[in-house]
C-alpha cells in the first residue's frame, strides 16, 4: 500500500470526480429545464435566468390527467411489493424443497425453473394475454401481479436454492429431531438465515417491477383506471417528445421520488446487491 | 431466546401468509377493467392538443344527462387508438365505441353493421366509406387532407406572387425560398406525419393519373411502388437540394408546427386540423393555403384527399349495443354535438356554419373548389381498402429512407414487395 | 408393518414436497410456460389475435417468412438487436470493470461515485429514452448549444448510423451501474493475500491484474456477460422513448418488431414466431457463453 503515490491518488480522485459529474449532467439538464419556458430551453439549455424561472410547467404536469403522479406512484409501489411478496413467498418453499431433496425429479424441476431465466418477459407478453384472458384477469392488477411475478420466479428461485444448499443441513435436521414440522423449520430456521439473499432478490425484483413498462401497458390497457409511472409518463409525453415544456417537468415529477428513495436507501440497495452477488 | 424465537415465528407466519393475503386483497379490488353490464358505455378516443379529455367529457355530457347512460372516455394506452385497438380486441376488453380509426381487413368483422339504422346513411361520406353498401363506420364531416400551408410573407420576399399549381412551379417556389435563405423551405415531420404528408401532397395528381388507385392496386393492374414512385422522386430532389433535411423526419409534428408559426418554414403540408392549431396561436405573418400541385395546369385543382372527421365504430362484442349506437347517433346527428366537435377540430359539413376561424375558411374554399374527394391510402377503408394492415407505419418507415439517401426506385420497390408479402401473409 | 409406514411416510413427504413447490410451479407454469406453449402453437398459424376469429394452421410459413424476409424488414431488426447485444454487452462490461477497479477502495468519494454510476438504472428505461431524446434530438439541448455557438448540428438521432450508436451509448449509460456493483462484489472476493504475494514477487499492477485479479473474477464475468446479453436482446422501452424505431427502421429492435410492428398490426402468428426465435437465440447464446466460460472459471477455482 505504501507504493501508492500521492500523484496517482490525485489523478484517481480527479478522474472519479469528472466521471461522476458527467453522469449527472443529464439530471442537471432535466432539473434546470423543468423550470424554464420553451424559448429559453432552446436558447440556453444549460443556463438559467432567475428572473424567468417558473413553476407553471411543473404545476401543469402535476395536473395532467394522463399522468396522475401520486396514483402512479401508489400503483407502482403496490406492484413492487405485491410482486415481491408473490415471487419470494412462492420461491422460498420451492427452493428449500428443491435444495433439500436431491432426487432426479427435483433436479429436473430446478432445471425447469431455471430455463425461464432465458425467456424474455416482454416477448411472451402477447401469448400471456390469452392466458390472462382465459383466467378473467386481463385488465386487472392481480393479473398484472401474477404475470410480473411469474417472470421473477425463475431467478429468485435459482439464487435461493443455491443459497440454501450452502446452509448446513445439520440445522434443519436437528430441528426435525426436536419434532418441528417442515413449514416451521423453513420459516423459523431457514428463512431468517436467508436474509441477505432475500434482500438481493427483493432489490432486483423491485427494480424490474419499477422499470417495467410493456407489461402494465398491455395488461392493464386503457380500460383500467390504474396507471404506473412508466405508462403515465408514456401517455403524457409520447406524442409531445419535443415539447420540452411538457417533457422535462413530467420526467422530473416521475424521477424525483424514486431518486430520493434511492439516495436514502442507497447503502442498502447497493449493499444488498453485492451481498447476493458474492454469496449467490 | 424464547421471545426472539416467538417474534421470528410470528414474522415468518405473516410473511408466509402474505402472498395469499395479497392475492385475496387484489382479487377484491380487481375486475375493474370491464364495466359493461352496468349500462355504461366505454368510448376509446384519440387525445390530442385539440381533443383533450375534458373536451370529450363535455361533448358527451348532454347525452349522459338526457339518457342517463354513463359514458366513460378512455384515452389510448399506446400512442394512438390504432396501436391500442388490436391488443384490446385480443384481450377481449375492447371498448363499446371506438373513435378515430376506420375498420381494416382484420377488424371489419369485429364492428357492428350500422346499415339498418336510418340515421347512419345520412351521415357525411357514408357511401365513400361503406363496403359493398355496408356502413360500419360513421362520422360527422369531412376533413381535407391535401393542403399546403405557406408563409405568405416569405413567399413575397422570395418574389413568388402566386401559389404554385403545378409540380414545376412548386419546385421553382422552393428554389426561390431556398435562395432567399429560408431555413426550411418545405417541412416534413417524424413518426406518422412523414407518411401522411408525402401521401397527401400526392393525392391530387395520383387520382388524376389513376382514379380509384387503391382498386387498381388491389386488382393487380398497378403496384404500390408505381403509384408512389413519382412523388418519391420529387421528395428526393428536394432532399438533394437541401429544402428538407434528415433532422426534419426526426422532429415531431408539434415542433414543426411551432417552427412554421415561428416563421422558419416556407411550406408545411398538413391536414385541415392544423388550421385549429393556427387559430389557437396565430402567427405574426400572413398564412395562405394552396392545394398540392398537379403535373398539368389544366388539371388544377386536382381531387382532394379527404378523411372522415370523427369516425365512430361500435364493437360487435359490446354488452350494451343500444347504448353504444344511441351514443354514436347522438354524436353524428345532434346539431349541438356536431357544432361542439367542429369547435374541437375543424371539418366541413353541408349545412354547418363555416367556422369563424379565418384559416379554416381558407381550407373550406379549397375544399369547395376541389372537383372530387378521394380516400387517402392511410385510411384503407370500404371499397377503397388496400387489402393490407399497417400501410401508414410501413409507408412512413420506407419513405423516411429517402432522407437517408435511398433511391426513390428502391423505396418504391420495397413498398411493392411489402404489399405483395402482406397481401399473401 | 414397518415397511408400510415408511412407504406411507415416503408418499406423504413426497406430497408435502409437491405442495411446497406448488405455488411457484403454478404461477410460473401458468404465466410463463403456458404462454411459451401458446407462442409455439400460434407461431405455426396465421392468426390476428381476435378471439372471435380462429387461427389457421400454416405450418412453417411464419418461420419461412422470417428467414426469407421478402421485404427486408426482419433481417435489419435482427442485425440491430445483435449489434446492440454484442457491442452493448462488451461496452457495459468494459465500463463496469474499469470503474470497478477505479472505485475499488471504499472512500467517501468512491461510495458517492458508485451511487452516481448506478442511479440511471432506477429511472426506468423508458424515461431514460425520453430524457436523452430531449438532450440529443435535432432541437435538443446539445444541438441547441452547438447552433447557438454557430456550429453545425450533430445528427445523433436523425442519421441511421448515428442513431444506432446513440442508442447503444444511452443503453450503456443506463445499464453499466448494475454490472459495476457485481464487479465490485467480485473484486471483494479476490484474495488480498494472493495479490500481495504477487506484488512481493515483483509483479506490476497490470501483471497482478492479469494473473491474479482477472482469473479470480471469471465467475463474475460470466454472470455479468450473460445477464447483460439477456437484457440487451429484449431492448424495447428505451427505443420507444429515444427514437421510436427511427429514422426509418434504423433502430427497430427485434422486440420492437414483435410488439410495435407485428402485434400492433394484428399479426399474432408472426409475432409469436418471432418471439419463439428470440427465446431460442437467447438460450443458445447464453449456453454458449456459459460453456465457453467454463474453462476460465475452472482457472478461477485454481487461483481462488
Tab-separated table of C-alpha atoms in Angstrom, chain B residues 13-394:
chain	number	residue	atom	x	y	z
B	13	UNK	CA	-46.038	-16.790	9.578
B	14	UNK	CA	-47.057	-13.337	8.474
B	15	UNK	CA	-44.575	-13.456	5.623
B	16	UNK	CA	-45.711	-16.920	4.628
B	17	UNK	CA	-49.318	-15.834	4.548
B	18	UNK	CA	-48.575	-12.621	2.741
B	19	UNK	CA	-48.872	-13.910	-0.820
B	20	UNK	CA	-52.261	-15.370	-0.059
B	21	UNK	CA	-53.408	-12.204	1.656
B	22	UNK	CA	-52.092	-10.014	-1.110
B	23	UNK	CA	-53.832	-12.019	-3.789
B	24	UNK	CA	-57.057	-12.024	-1.851
B	25	UNK	CA	-56.773	-8.264	-1.490
B	26	UNK	CA	-56.059	-7.899	-5.205
B	27	UNK	CA	-58.984	-10.078	-6.062
B	28	UNK	CA	-61.425	-7.866	-4.258
B	29	UNK	CA	-60.191	-4.624	-5.741
B	30	UNK	CA	-59.656	-6.005	-9.210
B	31	UNK	CA	-62.027	-6.701	-12.024
B	32	UNK	CA	-62.399	-3.018	-12.658
B	33	UNK	CA	-61.399	-3.333	-16.306
B	34	UNK	CA	-64.776	-4.060	-17.781
B	35	UNK	CA	-67.833	-2.331	-16.518
B	36	UNK	CA	-70.100	-3.118	-19.395
B	37	UNK	CA	-73.120	-4.571	-17.662
B	38	UNK	CA	-73.919	-1.525	-15.539
B	39	UNK	CA	-75.413	0.196	-18.570
B	40	UNK	CA	-72.442	2.492	-19.131
B	41	UNK	CA	-70.714	2.930	-22.484
B	42	UNK	CA	-66.949	2.936	-22.850
B	43	UNK	CA	-65.607	5.065	-25.662
B	44	UNK	CA	-61.979	4.970	-26.787
B	45	UNK	CA	-60.941	8.298	-28.283
B	46	UNK	CA	-57.813	9.977	-29.514
B	47	UNK	CA	-56.454	12.529	-27.070
B	48	UNK	CA	-54.514	15.386	-28.674
B	49	UNK	CA	-53.843	19.061	-28.081
B	50	UNK	CA	-57.154	19.931	-29.691
B	51	UNK	CA	-59.086	16.947	-28.380
B	52	UNK	CA	-58.489	16.944	-24.644
B	53	UNK	CA	-60.062	14.584	-22.165
B	54	UNK	CA	-62.025	17.495	-20.699
B	55	UNK	CA	-63.473	18.461	-24.074
B	56	UNK	CA	-64.573	14.899	-24.712
B	57	UNK	CA	-66.280	14.743	-21.326
B	58	UNK	CA	-68.031	17.986	-22.106
B	59	UNK	CA	-69.121	16.713	-25.530
B	60	UNK	CA	-70.950	13.666	-24.158
B	61	UNK	CA	-72.369	15.424	-21.093
B	62	UNK	CA	-75.750	16.369	-22.671
B	63	UNK	CA	-76.148	12.791	-23.897
B	64	UNK	CA	-75.489	11.455	-20.408
B	65	UNK	CA	-77.944	13.907	-18.880
B	66	UNK	CA	-80.646	13.053	-21.362
B	67	UNK	CA	-80.359	9.261	-21.397
B	68	UNK	CA	-78.885	8.541	-18.002
B	69	UNK	CA	-76.223	6.438	-19.710
B	70	UNK	CA	-72.802	6.941	-18.205
B	71	UNK	CA	-70.147	7.448	-20.905
B	72	UNK	CA	-66.577	6.551	-19.950
B	73	UNK	CA	-63.994	8.337	-22.053
B	74	UNK	CA	-60.749	6.402	-22.406
B	75	UNK	CA	-57.528	7.666	-23.943
B	76	UNK	CA	-55.367	5.086	-25.708
B	77	UNK	CA	-52.659	3.417	-23.657
B	78	UNK	CA	-50.359	3.500	-26.665
B	79	UNK	CA	-49.512	6.417	-28.866
B	80	UNK	CA	-52.754	6.146	-30.754
B	81	UNK	CA	-56.058	4.347	-30.864
B	82	UNK	CA	-54.815	2.426	-33.897
B	83	UNK	CA	-51.997	0.876	-31.843
B	84	UNK	CA	-54.145	0.065	-28.806
B	85	UNK	CA	-57.094	-1.457	-30.588
B	86	UNK	CA	-55.542	-4.813	-31.636
B	87	UNK	CA	-54.406	-5.520	-28.081
B	88	UNK	CA	-57.830	-4.659	-26.754
B	89	UNK	CA	-59.512	-6.950	-29.245
B	90	UNK	CA	-57.114	-9.774	-28.395
B	91	UNK	CA	-57.755	-9.238	-24.713
B	92	UNK	CA	-61.490	-9.172	-25.191
B	93	UNK	CA	-61.594	-5.803	-23.440
B	94	UNK	CA	-62.417	-3.653	-26.449
B	95	UNK	CA	-64.460	-0.538	-25.710
B	96	UNK	CA	-68.044	-0.217	-26.904
B	97	UNK	CA	-67.398	2.757	-29.159
B	98	UNK	CA	-64.127	3.466	-30.941
B	99	UNK	CA	-63.322	6.906	-32.291
B	100	UNK	CA	-60.613	7.961	-34.744
B	101	UNK	CA	-59.967	4.756	-36.685
B	102	UNK	CA	-61.792	3.007	-39.500
B	103	UNK	CA	-62.325	-0.730	-39.980
B	104	UNK	CA	-59.414	-2.602	-41.538
B	105	UNK	CA	-59.281	-6.060	-43.085
B	106	UNK	CA	-58.844	-7.713	-39.674
B	107	UNK	CA	-61.133	-5.514	-37.665
B	108	UNK	CA	-64.053	-5.101	-40.083
B	109	UNK	CA	-65.716	-8.362	-38.915
B	110	UNK	CA	-65.476	-7.076	-35.336
B	111	UNK	CA	-67.518	-3.924	-35.748
B	112	UNK	CA	-71.255	-3.563	-35.807
B	113	UNK	CA	-73.083	-3.187	-39.114
B	114	UNK	CA	-74.901	0.150	-38.914
B	115	UNK	CA	-76.594	-0.058	-42.307
B	116	UNK	CA	-80.001	-0.816	-40.836
B	117	UNK	CA	-80.028	2.446	-38.884
B	118	UNK	CA	-81.666	5.127	-40.933
B	119	UNK	CA	-79.627	7.928	-39.423
B	120	UNK	CA	-76.373	6.213	-40.414
B	121	UNK	CA	-76.911	6.503	-44.172
B	122	UNK	CA	-77.434	10.240	-43.816
B	123	UNK	CA	-74.021	10.865	-42.252
B	124	UNK	CA	-71.324	12.565	-44.325
B	125	UNK	CA	-69.167	10.425	-46.620
B	126	UNK	CA	-71.184	7.347	-45.638
B	127	UNK	CA	-71.126	5.992	-49.184
B	128	UNK	CA	-67.399	6.630	-49.714
B	129	UNK	CA	-66.581	4.751	-46.504
B	130	UNK	CA	-69.009	1.865	-46.982
B	131	UNK	CA	-68.033	-1.629	-48.075
B	132	UNK	CA	-70.351	-3.174	-50.671
B	133	UNK	CA	-73.113	-0.945	-49.383
B	134	UNK	CA	-72.488	-1.902	-45.742
B	135	UNK	CA	-71.951	1.010	-43.376
B	136	UNK	CA	-69.763	0.117	-40.418
B	137	UNK	CA	-68.214	3.479	-39.652
B	138	UNK	CA	-69.871	6.883	-39.462
B	139	UNK	CA	-68.530	10.372	-38.929
B	140	UNK	CA	-69.582	13.980	-38.590
B	141	UNK	CA	-67.968	15.632	-41.549
B	142	UNK	CA	-65.133	15.825	-43.975
B	143	UNK	CA	-61.581	16.829	-43.193
B	144	UNK	CA	-59.465	17.970	-46.093
B	145	UNK	CA	-56.035	16.352	-46.051
B	146	UNK	CA	-54.358	17.615	-49.208
B	147	UNK	CA	-53.359	21.059	-48.053
B	148	UNK	CA	-50.148	23.074	-48.203
B	149	UNK	CA	-49.965	25.846	-45.639
B	150	UNK	CA	-47.486	28.532	-46.584
B	151	UNK	CA	-45.872	31.596	-45.135
B	152	UNK	CA	-47.124	34.302	-47.478
B	153	UNK	CA	-44.601	36.854	-46.203
B	154	UNK	CA	-41.700	34.581	-47.063
B	155	UNK	CA	-43.267	33.863	-50.449
B	156	UNK	CA	-43.449	37.617	-51.146
B	157	UNK	CA	-39.861	38.186	-50.062
B	158	UNK	CA	-38.796	35.397	-52.398
B	159	UNK	CA	-40.704	37.050	-55.242
B	160	UNK	CA	-43.400	34.386	-55.550
B	161	UNK	CA	-46.633	36.140	-56.370
B	162	UNK	CA	-48.993	33.243	-56.983
B	163	UNK	CA	-49.074	29.980	-55.040
B	164	UNK	CA	-47.902	27.155	-57.311
B	165	UNK	CA	-50.384	24.923	-59.100
B	166	UNK	CA	-48.028	22.553	-60.931
B	167	UNK	CA	-45.128	20.494	-59.649
B	168	UNK	CA	-42.712	22.573	-61.748
B	169	UNK	CA	-43.989	25.753	-60.181
B	170	UNK	CA	-43.687	24.213	-56.723
B	171	UNK	CA	-40.065	23.268	-57.439
B	172	UNK	CA	-39.391	26.837	-58.573
B	173	UNK	CA	-41.051	28.250	-55.487
B	174	UNK	CA	-38.999	26.086	-53.150
B	175	UNK	CA	-35.829	27.039	-55.016
B	176	UNK	CA	-36.705	30.711	-54.610
B	177	UNK	CA	-37.371	30.255	-50.897
B	178	UNK	CA	-34.062	28.473	-50.501
B	179	UNK	CA	-32.299	31.225	-52.401
B	180	UNK	CA	-33.887	33.720	-50.054
B	181	UNK	CA	-32.293	31.917	-47.099
B	182	UNK	CA	-35.437	30.344	-45.622
B	183	UNK	CA	-34.296	27.767	-43.038
B	184	UNK	CA	-36.741	25.067	-44.109
B	185	UNK	CA	-38.409	25.734	-47.486
B	186	UNK	CA	-40.708	22.732	-47.009
B	187	UNK	CA	-41.119	20.946	-43.670
B	188	UNK	CA	-41.845	17.303	-43.015
B	189	UNK	CA	-42.143	15.763	-39.550
B	190	UNK	CA	-41.332	12.490	-37.795
B	191	UNK	CA	-43.335	9.359	-36.951
B	192	UNK	CA	-46.753	9.034	-38.616
B	193	UNK	CA	-46.514	12.525	-40.097
B	194	UNK	CA	-43.857	11.732	-42.714
B	195	UNK	CA	-46.077	9.126	-44.342
B	196	UNK	CA	-49.251	11.154	-44.174
B	197	UNK	CA	-47.564	14.288	-45.546
B	198	UNK	CA	-45.961	12.541	-48.512
B	199	UNK	CA	-49.249	10.841	-49.361
B	200	UNK	CA	-51.370	13.940	-49.035
B	201	UNK	CA	-49.259	16.091	-51.334
B	202	UNK	CA	-49.611	13.332	-53.931
B	203	UNK	CA	-53.350	12.603	-53.792
B	204	UNK	CA	-54.403	15.153	-56.410
B	205	UNK	CA	-52.019	14.075	-59.166
B	206	UNK	CA	-52.240	10.422	-58.173
B	207	UNK	CA	-56.001	10.431	-58.613
B	208	UNK	CA	-55.714	12.339	-61.879
B	209	UNK	CA	-53.401	9.620	-63.216
B	210	UNK	CA	-55.237	6.656	-61.701
B	211	UNK	CA	-58.730	7.390	-60.420
B	212	UNK	CA	-59.548	4.949	-57.613
B	213	UNK	CA	-55.918	3.843	-57.432
B	214	UNK	CA	-56.494	1.607	-54.414
B	215	UNK	CA	-58.735	-0.595	-56.530
B	216	UNK	CA	-56.130	-0.723	-59.292
B	217	UNK	CA	-53.548	-1.865	-56.771
B	218	UNK	CA	-55.935	-4.395	-55.252
B	219	UNK	CA	-56.816	-5.939	-58.603
B	220	UNK	CA	-53.190	-6.054	-59.661
B	221	UNK	CA	-53.366	-3.612	-62.586
B	222	UNK	CA	-50.996	-1.254	-60.749
B	223	UNK	CA	-48.482	-1.592	-57.944
B	224	UNK	CA	-47.986	0.499	-54.839
B	225	UNK	CA	-44.472	1.281	-55.986
B	226	UNK	CA	-45.645	2.581	-59.352
B	227	UNK	CA	-48.288	4.628	-57.591
B	228	UNK	CA	-45.838	6.442	-55.349
B	229	UNK	CA	-42.511	6.458	-57.183
B	230	UNK	CA	-43.165	9.848	-58.853
B	231	UNK	CA	-43.731	11.592	-55.523
B	232	UNK	CA	-40.680	9.839	-54.061
B	233	UNK	CA	-38.663	11.379	-56.882
B	234	UNK	CA	-39.982	14.842	-56.154
B	235	UNK	CA	-39.183	14.468	-52.455
B	236	UNK	CA	-35.737	13.042	-53.190
B	237	UNK	CA	-34.994	16.074	-55.390
B	238	UNK	CA	-35.962	18.406	-52.541
B	239	UNK	CA	-33.763	16.474	-50.140
B	240	UNK	CA	-30.843	16.666	-52.589
B	241	UNK	CA	-31.407	20.378	-52.908
B	242	UNK	CA	-31.449	20.725	-49.110
B	243	UNK	CA	-35.023	22.041	-48.870
B	244	UNK	CA	-35.701	19.425	-46.205
B	245	UNK	CA	-33.120	17.525	-44.139
B	246	UNK	CA	-32.865	14.315	-42.161
B	247	UNK	CA	-33.426	16.321	-38.974
B	248	UNK	CA	-36.954	17.078	-40.175
B	249	UNK	CA	-38.053	13.454	-40.050
B	250	UNK	CA	-36.631	13.138	-36.547
B	251	UNK	CA	-38.602	16.175	-35.327
B	252	UNK	CA	-42.168	15.624	-34.215
B	253	UNK	CA	-45.063	17.389	-35.883
B	254	UNK	CA	-45.795	19.567	-32.854
B	255	UNK	CA	-42.318	21.082	-33.105
B	256	UNK	CA	-42.538	21.522	-36.872
B	257	UNK	CA	-45.847	23.309	-36.409
B	258	UNK	CA	-44.172	25.574	-33.866
B	259	UNK	CA	-41.343	26.147	-36.356
B	260	UNK	CA	-43.887	27.116	-39.001
B	261	UNK	CA	-45.605	29.505	-36.625
B	262	UNK	CA	-42.203	30.954	-35.689
B	263	UNK	CA	-41.676	31.787	-39.369
B	264	UNK	CA	-38.836	29.350	-40.136
B	265	UNK	CA	-40.787	27.261	-42.635
B	266	UNK	CA	-41.917	28.127	-46.165
B	267	UNK	CA	-44.437	25.379	-46.891
B	268	UNK	CA	-45.972	22.917	-44.450
B	269	UNK	CA	-48.136	20.116	-45.862
B	270	UNK	CA	-50.703	19.107	-43.244
B	271	UNK	CA	-54.384	18.285	-42.898
B	272	UNK	CA	-57.191	20.695	-42.081
B	273	UNK	CA	-56.736	20.166	-38.327
B	274	UNK	CA	-53.653	22.379	-38.493
B	275	UNK	CA	-55.978	25.336	-39.062
B	276	UNK	CA	-57.276	24.841	-35.493
B	277	UNK	CA	-53.709	24.946	-34.198
B	278	UNK	CA	-53.025	28.107	-36.204
B	279	UNK	CA	-56.147	29.795	-34.871
B	280	UNK	CA	-55.030	28.984	-31.334
B	281	UNK	CA	-51.689	30.739	-31.807
B	282	UNK	CA	-51.942	32.962	-34.892
B	283	UNK	CA	-48.540	33.689	-36.456
B	284	UNK	CA	-47.368	37.230	-36.960
B	285	UNK	CA	-47.107	36.717	-40.713
B	286	UNK	CA	-49.793	36.132	-43.293
B	287	UNK	CA	-50.678	32.469	-43.810
B	288	UNK	CA	-52.008	31.051	-47.041
B	289	UNK	CA	-53.143	27.609	-48.114
B	290	UNK	CA	-52.887	26.033	-51.559
B	291	UNK	CA	-53.842	22.670	-52.997
B	292	UNK	CA	-50.978	20.290	-53.752
B	293	UNK	CA	-49.830	20.637	-57.339
B	294	UNK	CA	-50.644	18.582	-60.397
B	295	UNK	CA	-48.460	17.927	-63.451
B	296	UNK	CA	-50.589	19.787	-65.937
B	297	UNK	CA	-52.062	23.171	-65.042
B	298	UNK	CA	-55.259	22.189	-66.858
B	299	UNK	CA	-55.979	19.610	-64.162
B	300	UNK	CA	-55.655	22.069	-61.290
B	301	UNK	CA	-57.024	21.799	-58.739
B	302	UNK	CA	-56.907	18.019	-58.573
B	303	UNK	CA	-59.060	15.719	-56.469
B	304	UNK	CA	-58.771	16.420	-52.757
B	305	UNK	CA	-57.598	13.738	-50.351
B	306	UNK	CA	-60.185	13.800	-47.606
B	307	UNK	CA	-60.913	11.825	-44.490
B	308	UNK	CA	-63.964	11.254	-42.409
B	309	UNK	CA	-63.935	13.621	-39.443
B	310	UNK	CA	-64.567	11.954	-36.083
B	311	UNK	CA	-65.105	8.412	-37.371
B	312	UNK	CA	-67.020	6.243	-34.910
B	313	UNK	CA	-67.490	2.496	-34.923
B	314	UNK	CA	-69.277	0.202	-32.486
B	315	UNK	CA	-67.660	-3.003	-31.268
B	316	UNK	CA	-69.704	-6.059	-32.181
B	317	UNK	CA	-68.968	-7.658	-28.804
B	318	UNK	CA	-70.431	-4.763	-26.839
B	319	UNK	CA	-72.646	-5.681	-23.907
B	320	UNK	CA	-74.683	-2.567	-24.499
B	321	UNK	CA	-75.357	-2.227	-28.239
B	322	UNK	CA	-78.367	0.033	-27.732
B	323	UNK	CA	-76.493	2.486	-25.563
B	324	UNK	CA	-73.469	2.425	-27.865
B	325	UNK	CA	-75.436	3.044	-31.063
B	326	UNK	CA	-77.510	5.709	-29.333
B	327	UNK	CA	-74.303	7.492	-28.385
B	328	UNK	CA	-72.953	7.302	-31.936
B	329	UNK	CA	-76.269	8.509	-33.317
B	330	UNK	CA	-76.165	11.430	-30.924
B	331	UNK	CA	-72.590	12.323	-31.815
B	332	UNK	CA	-73.145	12.180	-35.571
B	333	UNK	CA	-76.621	13.680	-35.880
B	334	UNK	CA	-77.278	16.038	-32.977
B	335	UNK	CA	-76.682	19.601	-34.108
B	336	UNK	CA	-75.209	20.783	-30.837
B	337	UNK	CA	-72.874	17.795	-30.728
B	338	UNK	CA	-71.745	18.414	-34.297
B	339	UNK	CA	-71.097	22.074	-33.564
B	340	UNK	CA	-69.142	21.123	-30.438
B	341	UNK	CA	-66.975	18.741	-32.430
B	342	UNK	CA	-66.404	21.384	-35.090
B	343	UNK	CA	-65.038	23.608	-32.331
B	344	UNK	CA	-62.723	20.843	-31.154
B	345	UNK	CA	-61.286	20.080	-34.582
B	346	UNK	CA	-62.449	21.833	-37.689
B	347	UNK	CA	-64.179	19.964	-40.519
B	348	UNK	CA	-66.720	20.791	-43.162
B	349	UNK	CA	-70.221	19.525	-43.461
B	350	UNK	CA	-73.174	20.552	-45.501
B	351	UNK	CA	-75.412	22.924	-43.604
B	352	UNK	CA	-72.812	23.619	-40.950
B	353	UNK	CA	-71.940	27.260	-40.423
B	354	UNK	CA	-68.420	27.743	-41.748
B	355	UNK	CA	-66.035	28.304	-38.891
B	356	UNK	CA	-65.251	31.845	-37.855
B	357	UNK	CA	-61.591	30.811	-37.881
B	358	UNK	CA	-60.003	32.517	-40.893
B	359	UNK	CA	-57.608	29.616	-41.535
B	360	UNK	CA	-60.465	27.137	-41.591
B	361	UNK	CA	-62.193	29.466	-44.015
B	362	UNK	CA	-59.279	29.216	-46.462
B	363	UNK	CA	-59.337	25.450	-46.123
B	364	UNK	CA	-63.070	25.485	-46.819
B	365	UNK	CA	-62.514	27.438	-50.028
B	366	UNK	CA	-60.043	24.853	-51.286
B	367	UNK	CA	-62.372	22.006	-50.327
B	368	UNK	CA	-65.209	23.652	-52.203
B	369	UNK	CA	-63.026	24.167	-55.271
B	370	UNK	CA	-61.907	20.523	-55.423
B	371	UNK	CA	-63.567	18.529	-58.227
B	372	UNK	CA	-63.943	15.450	-56.021
B	373	UNK	CA	-62.893	13.909	-52.729
B	374	UNK	CA	-60.764	10.783	-52.536
B	375	UNK	CA	-59.969	8.423	-49.706
B	376	UNK	CA	-56.279	8.577	-48.834
B	377	UNK	CA	-54.120	5.473	-48.696
B	378	UNK	CA	-53.616	5.602	-44.964
B	379	UNK	CA	-57.309	5.152	-44.393
B	380	UNK	CA	-57.796	1.899	-46.192
B	381	UNK	CA	-61.495	1.582	-45.836
B	382	UNK	CA	-64.574	0.277	-47.551
B	383	UNK	CA	-64.455	-0.244	-51.274
B	384	UNK	CA	-61.222	1.744	-51.388
B	385	UNK	CA	-59.450	-0.536	-48.953
B	386	UNK	CA	-55.996	-1.826	-49.630
B	387	UNK	CA	-56.101	-5.470	-48.505
B	388	UNK	CA	-53.222	-4.984	-46.067
B	389	UNK	CA	-52.871	-3.838	-42.473
B	390	UNK	CA	-50.356	-1.289	-41.285
B	391	UNK	CA	-49.959	0.692	-44.503
B	392	UNK	CA	-49.119	4.049	-42.976
B	393	UNK	CA	-46.446	2.863	-40.490
B	394	UNK	CA	-44.713	0.876	-43.224
